[in-house]
C-alpha atoms as one frame of an Amber mdcrd trajectory, in Angstrom:
protein
 133.632  36.002  59.539 134.863  39.451  59.914 132.860  41.394  62.631 130.819
  38.523  63.584 130.134  37.498  67.276 129.470  34.058  68.086 127.270  33.076
  71.159 127.236  29.388  72.379 124.227  28.332  74.418 124.837  25.030  76.346
 121.729  23.184  77.239 123.235  19.999  78.411 123.592  20.459  81.951 120.114
  21.180  83.110 116.440  21.161  81.515 116.157  24.372  80.006 113.745  26.997
  80.856 110.982  27.409  78.146 110.244  30.706  76.583 107.471  31.131  74.220
 107.455  34.320  72.002 104.661  35.666  70.302 105.358  35.617  66.419 103.536
  38.161  64.047 104.632  37.926  60.433 104.899  41.712  60.110 107.210  41.748
  63.020 109.911  38.963  62.314 112.875  41.163  62.960 111.170  41.928  66.235
 110.998  38.460  67.272 114.785  37.821  66.339 115.989  40.655  68.259 113.968
  39.658  71.408 115.138  36.151  71.141 118.794  37.333  70.632 118.645  39.890
  73.655 117.486  36.860  75.982 120.020  34.223  74.760 123.231  36.907  74.894
 122.604  37.469  78.496 121.156  34.092  79.882 123.283  32.366  82.507 120.964
  29.464  82.618 119.846  27.183  79.819 116.825  28.369  77.946 114.816  26.973
  75.166 113.066  29.755  73.034 110.038  28.626  70.855 108.202  31.015  68.345
 104.395  30.942  68.607 103.721  30.902  64.714 100.312  30.682  63.704 101.046
  28.611  60.568 102.692  26.240  62.722 100.000  25.953  65.359  97.454  25.480
  62.831  98.959  22.722  61.159  99.495  20.870  64.453  95.780  21.347  64.846
  96.244  23.464  68.041  94.461  26.508  66.815  91.712  27.349  64.433  89.711
  30.296  65.667  88.893  33.269  63.084  90.903  36.082  63.727  88.746  38.971
  65.193  88.661  42.716  64.124  90.312  43.748  67.615  93.329  41.348  67.585
  96.344  43.436  67.084  98.573  40.507  66.466  98.512  37.059  65.330  99.255
  35.768  68.872  96.610  37.641  70.545  95.135  34.230  71.645  97.789  31.719
  70.850  99.651  32.833  73.861  97.312  30.994  76.145  98.413  27.556  74.705
 101.582  28.050  76.546 100.832  25.456  79.517  99.913  22.770  76.653 102.745
  23.468  74.726 104.950  23.074  78.042 102.986  19.495  78.338 101.622  21.152
  81.771 104.983  20.444  83.134 107.056  23.184  85.194 107.249  27.107  84.518
 107.402  28.774  81.388 107.626  32.238  80.124 105.241  33.808  77.312 106.236
  37.369  76.169 105.224  39.366  73.049 107.731  39.801  70.363 108.175  43.494
  71.024 110.542  43.015  74.147 114.125  43.868  74.424 115.547  42.012  77.358
 118.578  44.159  79.068 119.000  41.707  82.130 119.775  38.217  82.664 116.688
  35.807  82.344 117.645  34.044  85.581 116.933  37.137  87.603 113.285  36.775
  86.304 113.393  33.058  86.940 114.503  33.641  90.381 111.180  35.333  91.497
 109.090  32.460  90.737 107.116  31.435  93.613 105.228  28.200  93.352 102.258
  29.073  95.381 101.191  31.239  92.383  99.511  29.740  89.090 100.769  32.608
  87.038 103.038  35.777  87.738 103.150  38.874  85.672 103.416  42.543  86.062
  99.989  43.970  87.392  99.922  47.217  85.137  97.520  50.041  85.636  97.378
  51.075  82.062  94.747  52.565  79.952  95.911  53.623  76.293  95.781  57.247
  75.286  95.924  56.704  71.536  93.282  54.944  69.273  95.950  53.107  67.218
  99.232  51.371  67.455 102.049  49.917  65.746 101.328  50.177  61.881  97.800
  51.621  62.717  96.144  48.707  64.149  93.112  49.551  66.516  94.323  50.011
  70.146  91.965  48.427  72.560  91.362  49.199  76.516  90.242  46.816  78.792
  91.013  45.602  82.508  94.268  44.326  83.113  95.706  45.654  79.834  99.141
  44.282  79.158  99.069  41.805  81.899  98.970  38.899  79.338 101.937  40.520
  77.357 104.576  38.861  79.916 103.346  35.924  81.936 105.292  33.521  83.902
 103.070  30.226  83.908 103.065  27.627  86.408 102.232  25.184  83.519 101.745
  22.256  86.014  99.132  23.701  88.359  95.810  22.188  88.073  94.072  25.494
  87.578  96.101  25.951  84.366  94.965  22.549  82.972  91.791  24.163  81.975
  93.582  26.008  79.235  92.977  23.106  76.547  93.290  24.065  72.942  89.373
  24.054  72.892  89.155  26.469  75.579  91.636  28.695  73.879  89.805  28.432
  70.461  86.546  29.176  72.047  86.760  31.330  74.837  86.377  35.134  75.089
  89.085  37.461  74.964  87.930  38.911  78.609  88.054  35.632  79.855  91.615
  34.930  78.647  93.428  38.176  78.972  91.723  38.827  82.072  92.807  35.607
  83.456  89.339  34.805  84.468  89.585  31.052  85.233  91.842  32.195  88.239
  91.134  33.829  91.693  92.937  37.346  92.177  95.016  35.945  95.044  96.640
  33.054  92.491  98.296  35.652  90.202 101.810  36.690  91.655 103.049  40.015
  90.976 106.522  41.029  89.141 108.225  44.251  89.360 107.270  46.621  86.552
 110.827  46.603  85.346 110.535  43.350  83.624 107.607  44.477  81.557 108.611
  48.402  81.222 106.000  49.785  78.893 107.598  52.550  76.705 105.399  55.604
  76.784 103.862  54.586  80.298 106.575  53.598  82.777 108.952  56.131  83.812
 112.718  55.917  85.045 113.266  57.358  88.396 116.681  58.952  88.184 116.687
  58.861  92.046 116.006  54.976  91.986 117.630  53.841  88.793 117.926  50.126
  90.503 114.421  49.831  90.889 113.057  51.832  88.112 115.412  51.212  85.141
 113.969  48.504  82.785 115.496  44.996  82.851 113.027  44.252  79.807 111.643
  47.187  77.597 108.308  46.426  75.908 107.591  48.675  72.743 103.839  48.191
  73.168 103.028  51.071  71.144 105.359  50.072  68.405 109.031  49.794  67.972
 111.751  51.197  65.753 110.959  48.372  62.992 108.007  50.419  62.360 108.949
  53.830  60.408 106.252  55.809  62.790 108.080  54.777  66.094 111.812  54.794
  64.784 112.498  57.374  67.333 110.731  56.188  70.374 112.015  56.154  73.814
 114.739  53.137  74.452 114.549  52.796  70.511 118.335  53.493  70.231 118.974
  50.407  72.450 116.803  48.197  70.021 118.563  49.546  66.980 121.877  48.771
  68.658 120.857  45.273  69.643 119.607  44.611  65.968 122.741  45.891  64.477
 124.654  43.230  66.839 122.217  40.488  66.005 122.671  41.047  62.323 126.548
  40.239  62.851 126.042  37.475  65.305 125.719  33.557  64.882 124.078  32.060
  67.768 125.060  28.075  68.522 122.776  25.992  70.569 124.570  22.773  71.859
């Protein structure tokens, strides 16, 4: 295969770290590039699962009607992560509009078992009324905290997230992590959920400010309106590389 790169991921030596990526039918290529960017750089075994709405409905795990303010198909399915991980170990949920620039092991190394979940504690208020392909942009406390969450799936507090709760609880309860106390939510450096258009690179401190994972929260280059967004060239390059790559999982 001329011009094709082959990546082999060997999962035989250790239990893979579980990663769940929100999947939206409008953003298939975003999911594929996100997944590829993780696998390409991972120095540990990982198992990536897309949270496809149709699959979760077929499995009887998700049945709530989509609300007008849900900008993606995975707005609430993300909270099934502990259940899907069999309430065992740690797992990562991320939106599909991420591009990883660093080894996922560096993020896993930040895990602290004293926390129930860990995420970037963004102080973010949207400045636009719409995002992506024209969907409504909503503002609420802890906005974007739930877009990248490391979940201590075996923690007793997370066992409340049954399919019944995920399908019935309010958006504020779920996205603001209201089943937890504040001190149970560990903090992760913002470079692991670098919000394009909000977070900034400090040229004087690139080590602590340059993104390890870019989050195109308003929309990425797969949408025409955002093809020239900041860090968009990195995503396009990764997409082109993905198109010439075969990923083999042993």
